Amino acid sequence: MLNLAIDRASEVALYRQLANQIRDLILRGVLSPGERLPPVRQVAQTLDLTRLTAHSAYTELQAQGLVESFVGRGTFVAQHPRSSTPLTESSALPRAERWASQGLLVELAQDSGDEGIISFTLSYPAPETVPVHDFERALRHVLREPGGLSYGPLAGEPVLREQVSRLLLERAIAISPDHLLITSGAQQALDIALRALAQAGDTILIEEPAYPGVIEIAAQLGHRIVGIPLDEDGISLVALEEACVRFHPRLLCVTPTYHNPTGVSLAPDRREGAVRIAERHGLVIVEDDTYGFLGLEGETAPALKSLDTTGCVVHVTSFSKSLLPGLRLGTLVADPRYLPRLAAAKQSIDVVSSPLLQRALAAYLRQGAFSTHLKRVRPLYHARKQALLESLQRWAPQGCAWTRPAGGLSVWLTLPDGVDERDVAHEARERGVGVAAGNLFFAQPTRRGHFRLCFGLLPPERIERGIEILCEVITQHQQQRDSRLAHASRSASPLV
Ligand SMILES: Cc1ncc(COP(=O)(O)O)c(C=O)c1O
């Protein structure tokens, strides 16, 4: 009999607890394809559940494509798990066509710095939170040290690597500073990882939707892309397993903690499952933990890297969102077998990241100022996020849905069916509100019904006003859609 346990005090429905546990056993390979599950009656009896509950769990697993039932024979682990969303492999368009045609650079740049626009477009930290004085002191200090004025070691300044390895303990990552590279932001860390660990033509998996910077890198490097759909608990493990079987990908790029653009986090049980799937299929996971220090409520889940026992997770983080984007400093942690390749890629791009700024950051971290800073900024972002969620609750018309992130800097808004994001974005801008259209976050820009709403830069009153206007525009477009539909159905009625 399988090792299953039911927690009757949990808020999770009994059938779902059972389905989740069996799903994990399948995805971790404890239950193999073709293996027979115990009969419903036996499971119900052993766990003291009703037959209906056990049956519902099996039905749920069948709906997820993980098991197959045959009348009279029983229920078996599916040979090839199938995602409910069809997975397709594609090549992203290179930059010129992709970003320019969708107007990402134009749109986002237009809004930034325009005082008259309430802009939700940029996932930036609030400039007023930047610890200018602490940083000034740190910089003045390192300017007097000769080491910071020259080129430094390729992997990064030892003082900073030492400080970062201590800091990563907060993400439950215990590593030697020797396994760490300092990079010019997380963007460069991702670029190095994709460049060094995959080749043109290889398939890589990304989240759907994903951070556009990673789509851009894959496009530039000529990778083929398969999008793994996300729900409120992060990427679907069923889709991940299916993608591994069908496409033999090289890498999975994932932002398991406070994902950009949706803000969702990978649920704890899925974290374990994702790492085990990667181990079984020889997949390297590039964990983008750029927002990992920006937990705004509850506990932040430990990084995926902390579950890695075979070296399959490459961890990336950055000081851009949690401290100061102008530093352009990020970090990459990898298993020693990958480090020479990663270091060579880093060297060919920019030799080293600014030793002066690295040393200043190390001096700043050494003072313990970063944790004081985080204690100060988290409540500020929490208040902004709450203002955004409450305004949506108040103003958004029926048919809208949105995520409720516990951290990060953005919320993902889904528009009512049939309302086009481009039309709404255009009109909202005319009325002084900037929003990033959702199709920027898909490799194939065909999805039209979402906005990423970033709250980091805006005080609560501006957020409330901006959301009120945006929701008015959405409501108008929804009404126009309804009258179009009514008109179409009237004209389609037979004349009698
Ligand atoms: C998920 C994610 N990864 C990476 C980056 C790049 O960060 P950096 O400024 O450190 O290069 C960003 C920036 O927006 C991001 O949102």
Coordinates of C-alpha atoms and ligand atoms in Angstrom, one line a residue:
M1 CA 0.0 0.0 0.0
L2 CA 1.2 3.5 -0.8
N3 CA 2.5 5.8 2.0
L4 CA -0.4 8.3 2.1
A5 CA -1.6 10.4 5.0
I6 CA -4.6 12.7 5.4
D7 CA -4.6 15.8 7.6
R8 CA -8.2 16.3 8.8
A9 CA -7.3 19.7 10.3
S10 CA -6.1 21.0 7.0
E11 CA -8.2 23.5 4.9
V12 CA -7.4 21.5 1.8
A13 CA -10.3 19.2 0.8
L14 CA -9.7 15.6 1.6
Y15 CA -10.0 14.4 -2.0
R16 CA -7.5 17.0 -3.1
Q17 CA -5.0 16.1 -0.4
L18 CA -5.2 12.5 -1.7
A19 CA -4.9 13.5 -5.3
N20 CA -1.9 15.8 -4.6
Q21 CA 0.0 13.1 -2.8
I22 CA -0.6 10.5 -5.5
R23 CA 0.4 13.2 -8.1
D24 CA 3.6 13.8 -6.3
L25 CA 4.4 10.1 -6.1
I26 CA 3.9 9.9 -9.9
L27 CA 5.9 13.0 -10.7
R28 CA 8.8 11.9 -8.4
G29 CA 8.8 8.6 -10.2
V30 CA 7.9 6.6 -7.0
L31 CA 4.9 5.3 -9.1
S32 CA 6.0 4.3 -12.6
P33 CA 4.1 4.6 -15.9
G34 CA 1.8 1.7 -16.2
E35 CA 1.8 0.9 -12.5
R36 CA -1.7 0.0 -11.1
L37 CA -3.0 2.2 -8.3
P38 CA -4.7 0.5 -5.4
P39 CA -8.5 0.1 -5.8
V40 CA -10.7 3.0 -4.6
R41 CA -12.3 0.7 -2.0
Q42 CA -8.9 -0.2 -0.5
V43 CA -7.7 3.4 -0.4
A44 CA -10.9 4.6 1.2
Q45 CA -10.7 1.8 3.8
T46 CA -7.1 2.3 4.7
L47 CA -7.4 6.1 5.1
D48 CA -10.8 6.1 6.6
L49 CA -12.4 8.1 3.8
T50 CA -15.7 7.6 2.0
R51 CA -15.4 5.8 -1.4
L52 CA -16.8 8.9 -3.0
T53 CA -13.8 10.9 -1.7
A54 CA -11.2 8.4 -2.9
H55 CA -13.1 8.2 -6.2
S56 CA -13.0 12.0 -6.6
A57 CA -9.3 12.0 -6.1
Y58 CA -8.8 9.4 -8.9
T59 CA -11.1 11.4 -11.1
E60 CA -9.1 14.6 -10.4
L61 CA -5.9 12.7 -11.3
Q62 CA -7.5 11.5 -14.5
A63 CA -8.5 15.0 -15.4
Q64 CA -4.9 16.1 -14.9
G65 CA -3.8 13.4 -17.4
L66 CA -1.8 11.6 -14.8
V67 CA -3.7 8.3 -14.6
E68 CA -6.0 6.3 -16.9
S69 CA -9.0 4.2 -15.7
F70 CA -10.3 1.1 -17.4
V71 CA -13.6 -0.4 -16.5
G72 CA -13.1 -3.7 -14.8
R73 CA -9.3 -3.4 -14.8
G74 CA -8.6 -0.5 -12.5
T75 CA -6.6 2.7 -12.5
F76 CA -3.1 2.9 -13.9
V77 CA -0.3 5.6 -14.0
A78 CA -0.5 7.1 -17.5
Q79 CA 2.4 6.2 -19.8
H80 CA 2.9 9.8 -20.8
P81 CA 1.3 12.5 -18.5
R82 CA -0.6 15.0 -20.6
S83 CA -1.1 18.7 -19.7
S84 CA -4.6 20.0 -20.0
T85 CA -3.2 23.0 -21.9
P86 CA -1.6 21.8 -25.2
L87 CA 2.2 22.4 -25.2
T88 CA 3.9 23.6 -28.4
E89 CA 7.5 24.3 -29.3
S90 CA 8.3 27.5 -31.0
S91 CA 11.1 29.9 -31.8
A92 CA 10.7 33.4 -30.4
L93 CA 11.2 36.2 -32.8
P94 CA 14.5 38.0 -32.5
R95 CA 14.5 41.3 -30.7
A96 CA 14.0 43.7 -33.6
E97 CA 10.8 42.1 -34.6
R98 CA 9.6 41.1 -31.1
W99 CA 10.2 44.1 -28.9
A100 CA 9.8 46.8 -31.5
S101 CA 6.6 45.3 -33.1
Q102 CA 5.0 45.0 -29.7
G103 CA 6.2 48.4 -28.6
L104 CA 7.7 47.3 -25.3
L105 CA 10.5 49.7 -25.4
V106 CA 8.5 52.5 -26.8
E107 CA 5.6 52.0 -24.5
L108 CA 7.6 51.5 -21.3
A109 CA 10.0 54.3 -22.0
Q110 CA 7.2 56.7 -22.9
D111 CA 5.6 56.3 -19.5
S112 CA 8.7 56.4 -17.3
G113 CA 9.5 59.9 -16.2
D114 CA 6.2 61.4 -17.4
E115 CA 4.8 63.0 -14.3
G116 CA 1.3 63.3 -15.8
I117 CA 1.0 59.6 -16.3
I118 CA 0.1 57.2 -13.5
S119 CA 2.2 54.4 -14.8
F120 CA 1.9 50.8 -13.7
T121 CA 4.3 49.6 -16.4
L122 CA 7.7 49.3 -14.7
S123 CA 8.7 46.7 -12.2
Y124 CA 11.1 49.1 -10.4
P125 CA 11.7 49.7 -6.7
A126 CA 10.7 53.1 -5.3
P127 CA 13.6 55.5 -5.7
E128 CA 12.8 57.2 -2.3
T129 CA 13.8 53.9 -0.6
V130 CA 17.3 53.9 -2.0
P131 CA 19.7 54.2 1.0
V132 CA 21.7 57.0 -0.5
H133 CA 23.6 58.0 2.6
D134 CA 24.7 54.5 3.6
F135 CA 25.8 53.9 0.1
E136 CA 27.7 57.2 -0.2
R137 CA 29.6 56.2 2.9
A138 CA 30.4 52.8 1.5
L139 CA 31.5 54.2 -1.8
R140 CA 33.8 56.8 -0.1
H141 CA 35.3 54.1 2.0
V142 CA 36.2 51.9 -1.0
L143 CA 37.5 54.7 -3.2
R144 CA 40.4 54.9 -0.7
E145 CA 41.2 51.2 -1.3
P146 CA 43.4 50.6 -4.3
G147 CA 41.8 47.2 -5.2
G148 CA 38.5 48.7 -6.3
L149 CA 40.2 50.9 -8.8
S150 CA 41.5 48.2 -11.1
Y151 CA 40.1 45.1 -12.8
G152 CA 39.3 42.5 -10.2
P153 CA 38.9 38.7 -10.2
L154 CA 36.7 37.3 -12.9
A155 CA 34.3 35.6 -10.5
G156 CA 33.8 38.8 -8.5
E157 CA 35.4 40.5 -5.5
P158 CA 36.1 37.9 -2.7
V159 CA 34.7 40.3 -0.1
L160 CA 31.4 40.5 -1.9
R161 CA 31.2 36.8 -2.6
E162 CA 31.7 36.2 1.1
Q163 CA 28.9 38.6 2.0
V164 CA 26.5 37.2 -0.7
S165 CA 27.1 33.6 0.5
R166 CA 26.0 34.7 4.0
L167 CA 23.0 36.5 2.6
L168 CA 21.9 33.5 0.6
L169 CA 21.5 31.6 3.9
E170 CA 18.3 33.6 4.2
R171 CA 17.1 31.8 1.0
A172 CA 18.2 28.5 2.7
I173 CA 21.1 28.2 0.2
A174 CA 24.4 27.1 2.0
I175 CA 27.3 27.3 -0.5
S176 CA 30.9 28.2 -0.6
P177 CA 31.7 31.6 -2.0
D178 CA 33.8 29.7 -4.6
H179 CA 30.6 28.5 -6.2
L180 CA 29.3 32.0 -6.8
L181 CA 29.8 34.4 -9.7
I182 CA 29.1 38.1 -9.4
T183 CA 27.3 39.3 -12.5
S184 CA 26.1 42.6 -14.0
G185 CA 22.5 42.2 -12.8
A186 CA 20.3 39.1 -13.0
Q187 CA 19.8 39.8 -16.7
Q188 CA 23.4 39.0 -17.4
A189 CA 23.3 36.0 -15.0
L190 CA 20.4 34.6 -17.1
D191 CA 22.2 35.4 -20.3
I192 CA 25.3 33.6 -19.2
A193 CA 23.4 30.6 -18.0
L194 CA 21.4 30.2 -21.2
R195 CA 24.6 30.9 -23.3
A196 CA 26.8 28.5 -21.4
L197 CA 24.4 25.7 -20.7
A198 CA 22.4 25.4 -24.0
Q199 CA 23.1 25.8 -27.7
A200 CA 21.3 27.3 -30.6
G201 CA 18.5 24.9 -31.6
D202 CA 18.1 23.4 -28.1
T203 CA 14.8 23.5 -26.5
I204 CA 14.4 25.5 -23.3
L205 CA 11.3 25.7 -21.1
I206 CA 10.0 28.9 -19.8
E207 CA 7.0 29.9 -17.8
E208 CA 3.9 31.1 -19.6
P209 CA 3.7 34.1 -19.0
A210 CA 7.4 34.8 -18.4
Y211 CA 9.7 37.7 -17.7
P212 CA 10.3 39.2 -21.2
G213 CA 14.1 39.5 -20.6
V214 CA 14.4 35.7 -20.7
I215 CA 12.3 35.4 -23.8
E216 CA 14.6 37.9 -25.4
I217 CA 17.8 36.0 -24.5
A218 CA 16.4 32.8 -25.9
A219 CA 15.4 34.6 -29.1
Q220 CA 18.9 36.1 -29.5
L221 CA 20.5 32.7 -28.9
G222 CA 18.3 30.8 -31.2
H223 CA 16.7 28.5 -28.6
R224 CA 13.4 26.8 -29.2
I225 CA 10.9 27.6 -26.5
V226 CA 8.2 25.6 -24.9
G227 CA 6.0 27.5 -22.5
I228 CA 4.8 25.8 -19.3
P229 CA 1.5 27.2 -18.0
L230 CA 1.2 28.7 -14.6
D231 CA -1.6 28.8 -12.1
E232 CA -1.9 30.4 -8.7
D233 CA 0.6 27.7 -7.4
G234 CA 3.2 28.2 -10.1
I235 CA 4.1 26.1 -13.1
S236 CA 2.1 22.9 -13.7
L237 CA 4.2 19.8 -12.9
V238 CA 2.1 17.7 -15.2
A239 CA 3.0 20.0 -18.1
L240 CA 6.6 20.1 -17.0
E241 CA 6.8 16.3 -17.0
E242 CA 5.1 16.1 -20.4
A243 CA 7.4 18.7 -21.9
C244 CA 10.5 16.7 -20.6
V245 CA 9.2 13.5 -22.3
R246 CA 8.2 15.2 -25.6
F247 CA 10.8 17.8 -26.2
H248 CA 13.9 16.7 -24.2
P249 CA 14.7 20.3 -23.1
R250 CA 18.1 21.4 -21.9
L251 CA 17.0 24.0 -19.4
L252 CA 14.0 25.2 -17.4
C253 CA 14.0 28.9 -16.6
V254 CA 11.7 29.6 -13.7
T255 CA 10.9 32.3 -11.2
P256 CA 9.5 30.3 -8.4
T257 CA 9.3 33.1 -5.8
Y258 CA 7.2 36.2 -6.5
H259 CA 7.1 35.6 -10.3
N260 CA 7.3 38.5 -12.7
P261 CA 4.7 39.3 -14.1
T262 CA 2.1 37.4 -12.1
G263 CA 3.5 37.6 -8.6
V264 CA 2.6 34.0 -7.9
S265 CA 5.0 31.6 -6.1
L266 CA 5.5 27.9 -6.7
A267 CA 3.7 25.9 -4.0
P268 CA 6.1 24.0 -1.6
D269 CA 5.0 20.5 -2.8
R270 CA 5.6 21.6 -6.4
R271 CA 9.1 22.8 -5.6
E272 CA 10.1 19.4 -4.5
G273 CA 8.4 17.9 -7.5
A274 CA 10.1 20.2 -10.0
V275 CA 13.6 19.4 -8.7
R276 CA 12.9 15.7 -8.8
I277 CA 11.6 15.9 -12.4
A278 CA 14.7 17.8 -13.4
E279 CA 16.9 15.2 -11.8
R280 CA 15.1 12.4 -13.6
H281 CA 15.3 14.0 -17.0
G282 CA 18.8 15.5 -16.8
L283 CA 17.3 19.0 -17.0
V284 CA 19.1 22.1 -15.6
I285 CA 16.8 24.5 -13.7
V286 CA 17.8 28.1 -13.9
E287 CA 16.1 29.6 -10.8
D288 CA 15.5 33.3 -11.2
D289 CA 15.2 34.5 -7.6
T290 CA 15.3 38.2 -8.4
Y291 CA 12.3 39.0 -6.1
G292 CA 13.3 36.4 -3.4
F293 CA 14.1 39.1 -0.8
L294 CA 10.8 41.0 -1.4
G295 CA 8.4 38.9 0.6
L296 CA 5.6 41.2 1.7
E297 CA 3.5 38.9 3.9
G298 CA 3.8 35.4 5.4
E299 CA 7.0 33.3 5.1
T300 CA 8.9 33.2 1.9
A301 CA 9.5 29.7 0.6
P302 CA 13.1 28.6 0.6
A303 CA 14.8 28.7 -2.8
L304 CA 14.6 25.7 -5.2
K305 CA 18.3 25.6 -4.9
S306 CA 18.0 24.5 -1.3
L307 CA 16.3 21.3 -2.4
D308 CA 19.0 20.5 -5.0
T309 CA 21.1 17.5 -4.0
T310 CA 22.6 16.8 -7.5
G311 CA 23.7 20.2 -8.6
C312 CA 20.9 20.6 -11.2
V313 CA 19.7 24.0 -10.0
V314 CA 21.6 27.2 -11.0
H315 CA 20.4 30.1 -8.8
V316 CA 20.3 33.7 -9.9
T317 CA 19.5 36.7 -7.9
S318 CA 19.9 40.5 -8.0
F319 CA 20.1 43.6 -5.9
S320 CA 18.1 45.6 -8.5
K321 CA 14.6 45.2 -7.0
S322 CA 15.5 44.8 -3.3
L323 CA 18.0 47.6 -3.2
L324 CA 19.2 49.7 -6.1
P325 CA 18.8 48.9 -9.9
G326 CA 21.6 51.3 -10.8
L327 CA 24.2 49.1 -9.1
R328 CA 23.7 46.5 -11.9
L329 CA 24.8 43.7 -9.6
G330 CA 23.5 40.2 -9.5
T331 CA 24.8 36.8 -8.5
L332 CA 24.8 33.3 -9.9
V333 CA 25.4 30.1 -7.9
A334 CA 26.1 26.9 -9.8
D335 CA 27.5 23.4 -9.3
P336 CA 31.3 23.4 -9.8
R337 CA 31.0 21.3 -13.0
Y338 CA 29.2 24.3 -14.7
L339 CA 31.4 27.1 -13.3
P340 CA 34.2 27.2 -15.9
R341 CA 31.7 27.4 -18.8
L342 CA 29.7 30.1 -17.0
A343 CA 32.8 32.1 -16.1
A344 CA 34.1 31.9 -19.7
A345 CA 30.8 33.3 -20.9
K346 CA 30.9 36.1 -18.3
Q347 CA 34.5 37.0 -19.3
S348 CA 33.6 37.2 -23.0
I349 CA 30.8 39.6 -22.3
D350 CA 32.3 42.2 -19.9
V351 CA 35.4 40.7 -18.3
V352 CA 34.3 41.7 -14.7
S353 CA 31.4 43.6 -13.1
S354 CA 32.5 46.9 -11.7
P355 CA 34.9 46.1 -8.8
L356 CA 34.3 49.5 -7.3
L357 CA 30.6 49.0 -7.0
Q358 CA 31.1 45.4 -5.9
R359 CA 33.3 46.6 -3.0
A360 CA 30.9 49.3 -2.1
L361 CA 28.1 46.8 -2.0
A362 CA 30.2 44.4 0.2
A363 CA 30.9 47.3 2.6
Y364 CA 27.2 48.1 2.7
L365 CA 26.2 44.5 3.4
R366 CA 28.9 44.1 6.0
Q367 CA 27.3 46.9 8.0
G368 CA 24.1 44.9 8.2
A369 CA 22.3 47.7 6.5
F370 CA 20.6 45.5 4.0
S371 CA 18.3 43.8 6.5
T372 CA 17.4 47.2 8.0
H373 CA 16.6 48.4 4.6
L374 CA 14.4 45.4 3.8
K375 CA 12.5 45.9 7.1
R376 CA 11.8 49.4 6.0
V377 CA 10.7 48.8 2.4
R378 CA 8.6 45.7 2.9
P379 CA 5.7 47.5 4.7
L380 CA 5.8 50.3 2.1
Y381 CA 5.4 47.8 -0.8
H382 CA 2.8 45.9 1.2
A383 CA 0.7 49.1 1.6
R384 CA 1.0 49.7 -2.2
K385 CA 0.1 46.2 -3.0
Q386 CA -2.9 46.3 -0.7
A387 CA -4.0 49.6 -2.3
L388 CA -3.9 48.0 -5.7
L389 CA -5.8 44.9 -4.6
E390 CA -8.4 46.8 -2.7
S391 CA -8.9 49.2 -5.7
L392 CA -9.4 46.3 -8.1
Q393 CA -11.8 44.8 -5.6
R394 CA -13.7 48.0 -5.6
W395 CA -13.6 49.1 -9.3
A396 CA -13.0 46.1 -11.5
P397 CA -16.0 44.9 -13.4
Q398 CA -17.3 41.4 -13.3
G399 CA -15.3 39.1 -15.5
C400 CA -11.9 40.5 -14.4
A401 CA -9.6 38.3 -12.4
W402 CA -6.3 39.1 -10.7
T403 CA -3.5 37.5 -8.7
R404 CA -3.0 38.2 -5.0
P405 CA 0.8 37.9 -4.6
A406 CA 2.5 37.6 -1.2
G407 CA 5.6 39.4 -2.5
G408 CA 7.3 41.0 -5.5
L409 CA 6.3 44.1 -7.3
S410 CA 3.4 43.2 -9.6
V411 CA -0.1 41.9 -9.9
W412 CA -1.5 40.2 -13.1
L413 CA -4.9 41.3 -14.2
T414 CA -7.0 39.2 -16.6
L415 CA -9.6 41.1 -18.6
P416 CA -13.1 39.9 -19.3
D417 CA -13.4 37.6 -22.4
G418 CA -13.5 39.5 -25.6
V419 CA -12.0 42.7 -24.2
D420 CA -8.8 43.5 -26.2
E421 CA -5.8 44.6 -24.1
R422 CA -4.4 46.8 -26.8
D423 CA -7.6 48.9 -27.1
V424 CA -7.9 49.3 -23.3
A425 CA -4.2 50.1 -22.9
H426 CA -4.4 52.7 -25.7
E427 CA -7.4 54.4 -24.2
A428 CA -6.2 54.2 -20.6
R429 CA -3.0 56.0 -21.7
E430 CA -5.0 58.8 -23.3
R431 CA -6.7 59.2 -19.9
G432 CA -3.3 59.3 -18.1
V433 CA -2.8 55.7 -17.0
G434 CA 0.1 53.5 -18.3
V435 CA -0.2 49.7 -18.3
A436 CA 2.1 46.9 -19.7
A437 CA 0.0 44.8 -22.2
G438 CA 0.1 41.1 -21.3
N439 CA 1.3 39.9 -24.7
L440 CA 4.8 41.2 -23.9
F441 CA 5.1 38.3 -21.5
F442 CA 4.5 35.5 -24.0
A443 CA 7.0 34.1 -26.5
Q444 CA 4.3 34.0 -29.1
P445 CA 2.5 37.3 -28.8
T446 CA -1.0 36.1 -29.5
R447 CA -2.6 36.4 -26.1
R448 CA -4.7 39.4 -25.6
G449 CA -6.4 39.8 -22.3
H450 CA -3.9 40.7 -19.5
F451 CA -2.0 43.5 -17.9
R452 CA 0.9 43.5 -15.6
L453 CA 0.3 46.1 -12.9
C454 CA 3.4 47.2 -11.1
F455 CA 2.9 48.9 -7.8
G456 CA 6.5 49.7 -6.6
L457 CA 6.8 53.2 -7.9
L458 CA 3.4 54.6 -7.0
P459 CA 2.0 55.9 -3.7
P460 CA -1.3 54.4 -2.6
E461 CA -3.4 57.5 -3.6
R462 CA -2.0 57.4 -7.2
I463 CA -2.6 53.6 -7.3
E464 CA -6.3 54.1 -6.3
R465 CA -6.9 56.8 -8.9
G466 CA -5.1 54.9 -11.6
I467 CA -7.1 51.7 -11.0
E468 CA -10.3 53.6 -10.9
I469 CA -9.6 55.1 -14.4
L470 CA -8.3 51.8 -15.8
C471 CA -11.4 50.0 -14.6
E472 CA -13.7 52.6 -16.1
V473 CA -12.0 52.0 -19.4
I474 CA -12.4 48.3 -19.1
T475 CA -16.0 48.6 -18.2
Q476 CA -16.7 50.8 -21.2
H477 CA -15.0 48.2 -23.5
Q478 CA -16.9 45.4 -21.9
Q479 CA -20.2 47.3 -22.5
Q480 CA -19.2 47.9 -26.1
R481 CA -18.4 44.2 -26.5
D482 CA -21.9 43.4 -25.1
S483 CA -23.6 45.7 -27.5
R484 CA -21.6 44.3 -30.4
L485 CA -22.6 40.8 -29.4
A486 CA -26.3 41.8 -29.0
H487 CA -26.2 43.4 -32.4
A488 CA -24.5 40.4 -34.0
S489 CA -27.1 38.0 -32.5
R490 CA -30.0 40.2 -33.6
S491 CA -28.7 40.4 -37.2
A492 CA -28.2 36.6 -37.1
S493 CA -31.9 36.0 -36.1
P494 CA -34.0 34.7 -39.0
L495 CA -36.5 37.2 -40.2
V496 CA -40.1 36.0 -39.9
Ligands
LIG1 C1 12.2 38.2 -13.2 C2 13.3 39.1 -13.5 N1 14.6 38.6 -13.7 C3 15.6 39.3 -14.0 C4 15.5 40.7 -14.1 C5 16.7 41.5 -14.5 O1 17.2 42.1 -13.3 P1 18.5 43.0 -13.2 O2 18.1 44.4 -13.1 O3 19.2 42.5 -12.0 O4 19.3 42.7 -14.5 C6 14.3 41.3 -13.9 C7 14.1 42.7 -14.0 O5 13.0 43.3 -14.2 C8 13.2 40.5 -13.6 O6 12.0 41.0 -13.3

